[in-house]
Amino acid sequence: MQSALSVGDEVMLTSGVYGTLRELNDDRVGVEIAPGVVIHVARGAVGTVTQPELGEAEPEEN
């Protein structure tokens, strides 16, 4: 999976943090976790590529 990563992919890191890939290097990636906030993590920290959400989900009322 690591070789199939592309800029713009939405990912979940192994720590549970969600973000969008903004930079790819040999050993690390830049992940945007909030507008304008990019963190750099080891490439192996990308746990899964997630599906983009189709819109903001409404919170469920109990």
One Martini backbone bead per residue (centre of mass of N, CA, C, O) as a GRO file, in nm:
protein
   62
    1MET     BB    1   0.055   0.064  -0.018
    2GLN     BB    2   0.287   0.274  -0.005
    3SER     BB    3   0.331   0.287  -0.327
    4ALA     BB    4   0.013   0.401  -0.375
    5LEU     BB    5   0.056   0.677  -0.293
    6SER     BB    6  -0.112   1.005  -0.309
    7VAL     BB    7  -0.170   1.306  -0.371
    8GLY     BB    8  -0.490   1.358  -0.194
    9ASP     BB    9  -0.512   1.146  -0.006
   10GLU     BB   10  -0.707   0.988   0.226
   11VAL     BB   11  -0.604   0.934   0.568
   12MET     BB   12  -0.494   0.697   0.822
   13LEU     BB   13  -0.327   0.681   1.092
   14THR     BB   14  -0.210   0.472   1.338
   15SER     BB   15  -0.320   0.694   1.558
   16GLY     BB   16  -0.609   0.812   1.412
   17VAL     BB   17  -0.533   1.025   1.214
   18TYR     BB   18  -0.674   1.250   0.990
   19GLY     BB   19  -0.597   1.312   0.630
   20THR     BB   20  -0.403   1.483   0.373
   21LEU     BB   21  -0.199   1.442   0.119
   22ARG     BB   22   0.083   1.676   0.024
   23GLU     BB   23   0.346   1.486   0.067
   24LEU     BB   24   0.618   1.296  -0.096
   25ASN     BB   25   0.858   1.072   0.025
   26ASP     BB   26   1.056   0.816   0.092
   27ASP     BB   27   1.018   0.841   0.442
   28ARG     BB   28   0.791   1.074   0.411
   29VAL     BB   29   0.497   1.270   0.503
   30GLY     BB   30   0.244   1.506   0.425
   31VAL     BB   31  -0.020   1.604   0.656
   32GLU     BB   32  -0.337   1.736   0.643
   33ILE     BB   33  -0.537   1.818   0.945
   34ALA     BB   34  -0.577   2.119   0.858
   35PRO     BB   35  -0.610   2.414   0.746
   36GLY     BB   36  -0.263   2.466   0.694
   37VAL     BB   37  -0.190   2.183   0.848
   38VAL     BB   38   0.131   2.028   0.841
   39ILE     BB   39   0.252   1.705   0.884
   40HIS     BB   40   0.538   1.501   0.959
   41VAL     BB   41   0.572   1.155   0.867
   42ALA     BB   42   0.611   0.845   0.856
   43ARG     BB   43   0.519   0.642   0.608
   44GLY     BB   44   0.435   0.399   0.810
   45ALA     BB   45   0.192   0.575   0.951
   46VAL     BB   46   0.020   0.476   0.727
   47GLY     BB   47  -0.262   0.277   0.745
   48THR     BB   48  -0.494   0.418   0.556
   49VAL     BB   49  -0.708   0.451   0.289
   50THR     BB   50  -0.969   0.665   0.246
   51GLN     BB   51  -1.283   0.770   0.195
   52PRO     BB   52  -1.442   1.019   0.083
   53GLU     BB   53  -1.664   1.231   0.184
   54LEU     BB   54  -1.984   1.347   0.058
   55GLY     BB   55  -2.027   1.498   0.335
   56GLU     BB   56  -2.171   1.635   0.588
   57ALA     BB   57  -2.262   1.491   0.866
   58GLU     BB   58  -2.521   1.443   1.059
   59PRO     BB   59  -2.602   1.436   1.365
   60GLU     BB   60  -2.717   1.220   1.583
   61GLU     BB   61  -3.016   1.167   1.744
   62ASN     BB   62  -3.129   1.029   2.072
   0.00000   0.00000   0.00000
